[in-house]
Amino acid sequence: MKTRIFSLLFSVLIAASSSAAELTVHAAASLTDALKEIGAAYEKESRDKVQFNFGASSMLARQIEEGAPADLFFSADEAKMDALEKKNLLLPGTRRSLLSNLLVIVVPADASSAPKSAADLAKPEFKKIALAEPATVPVGIYAREYLQKLGLWDAVKEKIVPTENVRGTLAAVESGNVDTGIVYKTDSLISQKIKIAVEISAAEGPNISYPVAVLKASKQPERATKFAEYLAGPKARSIFAKFGFIVTR
């Protein structure tokens, strides 16, 4: 009898240790489509489930600081990750930069006029320019810094229509509620309702970097680290590239 009880308990322990983990990943909105495909592939290869919380990196970082449960953070800029690291919220040794991107100026697909350069945004025919919140959201910050470098920010800042994140900017341009907008190239590629007017080269534009890290508060750090490594692996890299990201590592 004791042997049977011991065997039963041992089996329960083994089953519990091998049960699937549910990972929560806070990720920048621009990563939505690529990460959904990567997450589905990872779930097929492992027993783990991956749940994504997409949004502006600034909002997600604030949620993490306030104690929202999460296992990984995938930011659209280094600054938001720096802030969490300074507060000792990252698991040491897990932070790495994986991707880059480009900025593009977009207009509605049926627009009769479009800027031919960033300088054209200052022209009177472009009255409304959608941009993710330029004070806090990475893509908005990148765009503002780029326009400041060109000496254009003061000429266009009164035209800016701020949005919650890059997908909000894309939606504003798609609807025709604004004349133009600045988004990541990867986001422009998923929409048939807009067209790229100007692509800003990596040499001319800001240094865009997407870092990922496991959070110290993760309840399953080993599983979270495994998924972080998967994100840097060949299958994930090929998916990121398919969606237009520049794979840097």
mmCIF file of C-alpha atoms in Angstrom:
data_model
loop_
_atom_site.group_PDB
_atom_site.id
_atom_site.type_symbol
_atom_site.label_atom_id
_atom_site.label_comp_id
_atom_site.label_asym_id
_atom_site.label_seq_id
_atom_site.Cartn_x
_atom_site.Cartn_y
_atom_site.Cartn_z
ATOM 1 C CA MET A 1 0.000 0.000 0.000
ATOM 2 C CA LYS A 2 2.774 2.463 0.965
ATOM 3 C CA THR A 3 4.593 1.674 -2.265
ATOM 4 C CA ARG A 4 1.483 2.414 -4.321
ATOM 5 C CA ILE A 5 0.882 5.712 -2.492
ATOM 6 C CA PHE A 6 4.502 6.716 -3.001
ATOM 7 C CA SER A 7 4.277 5.899 -6.706
ATOM 8 C CA LEU A 8 1.079 7.929 -7.028
ATOM 9 C CA LEU A 9 2.600 10.956 -5.296
ATOM 10 C CA PHE A 10 5.730 10.661 -7.438
ATOM 11 C CA SER A 11 3.602 10.619 -10.591
ATOM 12 C CA VAL A 12 1.695 13.711 -9.438
ATOM 13 C CA LEU A 13 4.936 15.564 -8.767
ATOM 14 C CA ILE A 14 6.340 14.651 -12.179
ATOM 15 C CA ALA A 15 3.141 15.771 -13.882
ATOM 16 C CA ALA A 16 3.158 19.059 -12.005
ATOM 17 C CA SER A 17 6.793 19.729 -12.854
ATOM 18 C CA SER A 18 6.179 19.111 -16.550
ATOM 19 C CA SER A 19 2.892 21.028 -16.805
ATOM 20 C CA ALA A 20 2.591 23.892 -19.231
ATOM 21 C CA ALA A 21 3.499 27.387 -18.132
ATOM 22 C CA GLU A 22 1.455 30.431 -19.089
ATOM 23 C CA LEU A 23 3.789 33.264 -20.013
ATOM 24 C CA THR A 24 2.670 36.878 -20.190
ATOM 25 C CA VAL A 25 4.617 39.124 -22.536
ATOM 26 C CA HIS A 26 4.248 42.918 -22.547
ATOM 27 C CA ALA A 27 5.191 43.952 -26.087
ATOM 28 C CA ALA A 28 5.233 47.082 -28.232
ATOM 29 C CA ALA A 29 2.188 47.453 -30.498
ATOM 30 C CA SER A 30 4.362 47.401 -33.625
ATOM 31 C CA LEU A 31 5.337 43.810 -32.815
ATOM 32 C CA THR A 32 1.735 42.550 -32.785
ATOM 33 C CA ASP A 33 1.547 40.573 -36.024
ATOM 34 C CA ALA A 34 5.037 39.100 -35.891
ATOM 35 C CA LEU A 35 4.764 38.039 -32.250
ATOM 36 C CA LYS A 36 1.360 36.443 -32.727
ATOM 37 C CA GLU A 37 2.857 34.191 -35.393
ATOM 38 C CA ILE A 38 5.976 33.503 -33.320
ATOM 39 C CA GLY A 39 3.884 32.759 -30.229
ATOM 40 C CA ALA A 40 1.734 30.261 -32.141
ATOM 41 C CA ALA A 41 4.850 28.510 -33.451
ATOM 42 C CA TYR A 42 6.389 28.387 -29.979
ATOM 43 C CA GLU A 43 3.248 26.905 -28.443
ATOM 44 C CA LYS A 44 3.355 24.072 -30.979
ATOM 45 C CA GLU A 45 6.970 23.307 -30.098
ATOM 46 C CA SER A 46 6.605 23.533 -26.322
ATOM 47 C CA ARG A 47 3.966 22.878 -23.696
ATOM 48 C CA ASP A 48 3.899 26.541 -22.749
ATOM 49 C CA LYS A 49 1.199 29.071 -23.568
ATOM 50 C CA VAL A 50 2.076 32.652 -24.464
ATOM 51 C CA GLN A 51 -0.256 35.554 -23.774
ATOM 52 C CA PHE A 52 0.581 38.979 -25.203
ATOM 53 C CA ASN A 53 -0.315 42.408 -23.901
ATOM 54 C CA PHE A 54 0.306 44.842 -26.757
ATOM 55 C CA GLY A 55 0.460 48.606 -26.411
ATOM 56 C CA ALA A 56 2.707 51.643 -26.321
ATOM 57 C CA SER A 57 6.008 50.726 -24.653
ATOM 58 C CA SER A 58 5.629 53.681 -22.290
ATOM 59 C CA MET A 59 2.252 52.429 -21.067
ATOM 60 C CA LEU A 60 3.498 48.848 -20.700
ATOM 61 C CA ALA A 61 6.577 49.947 -18.737
ATOM 62 C CA ARG A 62 4.352 51.923 -16.402
ATOM 63 C CA GLN A 63 2.118 48.868 -15.877
ATOM 64 C CA ILE A 64 5.185 46.789 -15.005
ATOM 65 C CA GLU A 65 6.405 49.429 -12.553
ATOM 66 C CA GLU A 66 2.977 49.358 -10.904
ATOM 67 C CA GLY A 67 3.175 45.591 -10.424
ATOM 68 C CA ALA A 68 1.187 44.211 -13.352
ATOM 69 C CA PRO A 69 1.971 40.480 -13.688
ATOM 70 C CA ALA A 70 4.329 39.828 -16.592
ATOM 71 C CA ASP A 71 7.209 37.534 -17.487
ATOM 72 C CA LEU A 72 8.888 39.436 -20.338
ATOM 73 C CA PHE A 73 9.006 42.968 -21.696
ATOM 74 C CA PHE A 74 9.679 43.617 -25.388
ATOM 75 C CA SER A 75 10.110 47.359 -25.858
ATOM 76 C CA ALA A 76 10.306 49.506 -28.980
ATOM 77 C CA ASP A 77 13.121 51.565 -27.485
ATOM 78 C CA GLU A 78 16.022 51.258 -25.074
ATOM 79 C CA ALA A 79 14.894 54.139 -22.851
ATOM 80 C CA LYS A 80 11.870 52.305 -21.458
ATOM 81 C CA MET A 81 14.004 49.242 -20.747
ATOM 82 C CA ASP A 82 16.672 51.446 -19.148
ATOM 83 C CA ALA A 83 14.069 52.849 -16.760
ATOM 84 C CA LEU A 84 13.018 49.371 -15.626
ATOM 85 C CA GLU A 85 16.619 48.259 -15.257
ATOM 86 C CA LYS A 86 17.417 51.275 -13.061
ATOM 87 C CA LYS A 87 14.562 50.194 -10.799
ATOM 88 C CA ASN A 88 16.017 46.680 -10.600
ATOM 89 C CA LEU A 89 12.999 45.099 -12.304
ATOM 90 C CA LEU A 90 14.874 43.056 -14.924
ATOM 91 C CA LEU A 91 16.346 39.603 -14.436
ATOM 92 C CA PRO A 92 20.107 40.154 -14.773
ATOM 93 C CA GLY A 93 21.736 38.783 -17.903
ATOM 94 C CA THR A 94 18.519 38.435 -19.930
ATOM 95 C CA ARG A 95 18.387 41.805 -21.679
ATOM 96 C CA ARG A 96 19.302 41.901 -25.357
ATOM 97 C CA SER A 97 18.480 44.056 -28.390
ATOM 98 C CA LEU A 98 16.981 41.986 -31.205
ATOM 99 C CA LEU A 99 15.504 44.262 -33.861
ATOM 100 C CA SER A 100 15.542 47.593 -35.623
ATOM 101 C CA ASN A 101 13.061 49.365 -37.889
ATOM 102 C CA LEU A 102 12.645 52.330 -40.228
ATOM 103 C CA LEU A 103 10.337 55.327 -40.124
ATOM 104 C CA VAL A 104 8.061 56.092 -43.065
ATOM 105 C CA ILE A 105 5.727 58.956 -43.886
ATOM 106 C CA VAL A 106 2.386 57.581 -45.055
ATOM 107 C CA VAL A 107 -0.794 58.954 -46.609
ATOM 108 C CA PRO A 108 -4.213 57.432 -47.354
ATOM 109 C CA ALA A 109 -4.100 55.103 -50.359
ATOM 110 C CA ASP A 110 -6.441 57.391 -52.318
ATOM 111 C CA ALA A 111 -4.694 60.636 -51.379
ATOM 112 C CA SER A 112 -4.400 63.123 -54.244
ATOM 113 C CA SER A 113 -1.214 64.641 -52.867
ATOM 114 C CA ALA A 114 1.647 63.298 -50.775
ATOM 115 C CA PRO A 115 4.849 64.713 -49.316
ATOM 116 C CA LYS A 116 7.957 63.976 -51.353
ATOM 117 C CA SER A 117 10.264 64.621 -48.408
ATOM 118 C CA ALA A 118 10.003 65.304 -44.694
ATOM 119 C CA ALA A 119 10.417 69.014 -45.463
ATOM 120 C CA ASP A 120 7.075 68.953 -47.303
ATOM 121 C CA LEU A 121 5.277 68.326 -44.003
ATOM 122 C CA ALA A 122 5.701 72.035 -43.289
ATOM 123 C CA LYS A 123 3.678 72.947 -46.396
ATOM 124 C CA PRO A 124 0.147 74.318 -45.838
ATOM 125 C CA GLU A 125 -1.603 71.499 -47.734
ATOM 126 C CA PHE A 126 -0.633 69.090 -44.961
ATOM 127 C CA LYS A 127 -2.764 70.404 -42.110
ATOM 128 C CA LYS A 128 -2.992 67.324 -39.872
ATOM 129 C CA ILE A 129 -0.103 64.941 -39.152
ATOM 130 C CA ALA A 130 -0.811 61.869 -37.026
ATOM 131 C CA LEU A 131 1.956 60.846 -34.662
ATOM 132 C CA ALA A 132 2.051 58.587 -31.630
ATOM 133 C CA GLU A 133 2.408 60.756 -28.512
ATOM 134 C CA PRO A 134 5.803 62.415 -29.199
ATOM 135 C CA ALA A 135 6.627 62.952 -25.529
ATOM 136 C CA THR A 136 6.307 59.357 -24.366
ATOM 137 C CA VAL A 137 5.688 56.747 -27.091
ATOM 138 C CA PRO A 138 8.851 55.433 -28.800
ATOM 139 C CA VAL A 139 7.777 55.871 -32.436
ATOM 140 C CA GLY A 140 6.591 59.399 -31.650
ATOM 141 C CA ILE A 141 9.850 60.171 -29.867
ATOM 142 C CA TYR A 142 11.866 58.800 -32.787
ATOM 143 C CA ALA A 143 9.854 60.905 -35.253
ATOM 144 C CA ARG A 144 10.133 64.060 -33.148
ATOM 145 C CA GLU A 145 13.899 63.622 -32.806
ATOM 146 C CA TYR A 146 14.215 63.131 -36.561
ATOM 147 C CA LEU A 147 12.169 66.263 -37.325
ATOM 148 C CA GLN A 148 14.150 68.237 -34.758
ATOM 149 C CA LYS A 149 17.396 67.131 -36.398
ATOM 150 C CA LEU A 150 16.097 68.483 -39.713
ATOM 151 C CA GLY A 151 14.986 71.741 -38.077
ATOM 152 C CA LEU A 152 11.334 71.017 -38.936
ATOM 153 C CA TRP A 153 9.747 70.357 -35.551
ATOM 154 C CA ASP A 154 8.764 73.943 -34.765
ATOM 155 C CA ALA A 155 7.170 74.259 -38.199
ATOM 156 C CA VAL A 156 4.989 71.148 -37.805
ATOM 157 C CA LYS A 157 4.335 70.703 -34.067
ATOM 158 C CA GLU A 158 1.029 72.613 -34.178
ATOM 159 C CA LYS A 159 -0.207 70.221 -36.863
ATOM 160 C CA ILE A 160 0.456 67.089 -34.820
ATOM 161 C CA VAL A 161 -2.548 64.914 -33.960
ATOM 162 C CA PRO A 162 -1.265 62.662 -31.139
ATOM 163 C CA THR A 163 -2.364 59.024 -30.970
ATOM 164 C CA GLU A 164 -2.028 56.323 -28.332
ATOM 165 C CA ASN A 165 0.472 54.215 -30.268
ATOM 166 C CA VAL A 166 1.705 53.415 -33.773
ATOM 167 C CA ARG A 167 -1.419 51.407 -34.618
ATOM 168 C CA GLY A 168 -3.524 54.412 -33.634
ATOM 169 C CA THR A 169 -1.518 56.558 -36.062
ATOM 170 C CA LEU A 170 -1.999 53.969 -38.799
ATOM 171 C CA ALA A 171 -5.768 53.926 -38.174
ATOM 172 C CA ALA A 172 -5.948 57.730 -38.305
ATOM 173 C CA VAL A 173 -4.268 57.791 -41.720
ATOM 174 C CA GLU A 174 -6.354 54.875 -43.007
ATOM 175 C CA SER A 175 -9.573 56.695 -42.068
ATOM 176 C CA GLY A 176 -8.531 59.869 -43.864
ATOM 177 C CA ASN A 177 -9.016 61.906 -40.695
ATOM 178 C CA VAL A 178 -5.476 63.231 -41.119
ATOM 179 C CA ASP A 179 -3.478 64.155 -44.196
ATOM 180 C CA THR A 180 -0.413 62.124 -43.331
ATOM 181 C CA GLY A 181 1.382 60.357 -40.488
ATOM 182 C CA ILE A 182 4.693 58.860 -39.441
ATOM 183 C CA VAL A 183 4.813 55.170 -38.543
ATOM 184 C CA TYR A 184 7.258 52.276 -38.578
ATOM 185 C CA LYS A 185 7.793 50.704 -41.977
ATOM 186 C CA THR A 186 6.654 47.344 -40.571
ATOM 187 C CA ASP A 187 3.241 48.790 -39.683
ATOM 188 C CA SER A 188 2.828 50.381 -43.095
ATOM 189 C CA LEU A 189 3.349 46.986 -44.747
ATOM 190 C CA ILE A 190 0.294 45.425 -43.097
ATOM 191 C CA SER A 191 -2.207 47.953 -44.446
ATOM 192 C CA GLN A 192 -3.692 48.226 -47.936
ATOM 193 C CA LYS A 193 -5.466 51.463 -47.006
ATOM 194 C CA ILE A 194 -2.312 53.585 -46.919
ATOM 195 C CA LYS A 195 0.736 54.108 -49.091
ATOM 196 C CA ILE A 196 4.298 55.052 -48.267
ATOM 197 C CA ALA A 197 5.149 58.572 -49.427
ATOM 198 C CA VAL A 198 8.649 58.820 -47.957
ATOM 199 C CA GLU A 199 10.904 56.117 -46.525
ATOM 200 C CA ILE A 200 13.524 57.443 -44.124
ATOM 201 C CA SER A 201 16.750 55.499 -44.478
ATOM 202 C CA ALA A 202 18.614 54.046 -41.521
ATOM 203 C CA ALA A 203 21.488 56.431 -42.210
ATOM 204 C CA GLU A 204 19.208 59.495 -42.075
ATOM 205 C CA GLY A 205 16.775 58.372 -39.409
ATOM 206 C CA PRO A 206 17.029 57.674 -35.687
ATOM 207 C CA ASN A 207 18.691 54.608 -34.208
ATOM 208 C CA ILE A 208 15.669 52.377 -33.570
ATOM 209 C CA SER A 209 16.233 49.461 -31.205
ATOM 210 C CA TYR A 210 13.889 46.809 -29.787
ATOM 211 C CA PRO A 211 15.231 45.198 -26.585
ATOM 212 C CA VAL A 212 13.675 42.254 -24.751
ATOM 213 C CA ALA A 213 14.254 41.104 -21.163
ATOM 214 C CA VAL A 214 12.861 38.712 -18.598
ATOM 215 C CA LEU A 215 11.327 40.466 -15.616
ATOM 216 C CA LYS A 216 12.571 39.756 -12.130
ATOM 217 C CA ALA A 217 8.976 39.377 -10.939
ATOM 218 C CA SER A 218 8.346 36.458 -13.315
ATOM 219 C CA LYS A 219 6.996 33.414 -11.497
ATOM 220 C CA GLN A 220 8.581 31.110 -14.081
ATOM 221 C CA PRO A 221 11.933 32.730 -14.954
ATOM 222 C CA GLU A 222 13.387 29.577 -16.535
ATOM 223 C CA ARG A 223 10.447 29.208 -18.931
ATOM 224 C CA ALA A 224 10.492 32.960 -19.636
ATOM 225 C CA THR A 225 14.212 32.836 -20.388
ATOM 226 C CA LYS A 226 13.614 29.918 -22.735
ATOM 227 C CA PHE A 227 11.062 31.957 -24.682
ATOM 228 C CA ALA A 228 13.410 34.968 -24.763
ATOM 229 C CA GLU A 229 16.055 32.713 -26.297
ATOM 230 C CA TYR A 230 13.499 31.457 -28.815
ATOM 231 C CA LEU A 231 12.820 35.066 -29.841
ATOM 232 C CA ALA A 232 16.512 35.372 -30.706
ATOM 233 C CA GLY A 233 16.584 32.032 -32.527
ATOM 234 C CA PRO A 234 16.424 31.261 -36.263
ATOM 235 C CA LYS A 235 12.691 30.589 -36.576
ATOM 236 C CA ALA A 236 11.690 33.818 -34.824
ATOM 237 C CA ARG A 237 14.318 35.767 -36.754
ATOM 238 C CA SER A 238 12.884 34.576 -40.063
ATOM 239 C CA ILE A 239 9.370 35.619 -39.002
ATOM 240 C CA PHE A 240 10.544 39.050 -37.867
ATOM 241 C CA ALA A 241 12.295 39.511 -41.214
ATOM 242 C CA LYS A 242 9.159 38.430 -43.081
ATOM 243 C CA PHE A 243 7.244 41.245 -41.396
ATOM 244 C CA GLY A 244 9.891 43.779 -42.416
ATOM 245 C CA PHE A 245 11.917 44.131 -39.238
ATOM 246 C CA ILE A 246 15.660 44.561 -39.416
ATOM 247 C CA VAL A 247 17.101 41.659 -37.405
ATOM 248 C CA THR A 248 20.167 42.936 -35.587
ATOM 249 C CA ARG A 249 21.156 39.860 -33.583
#
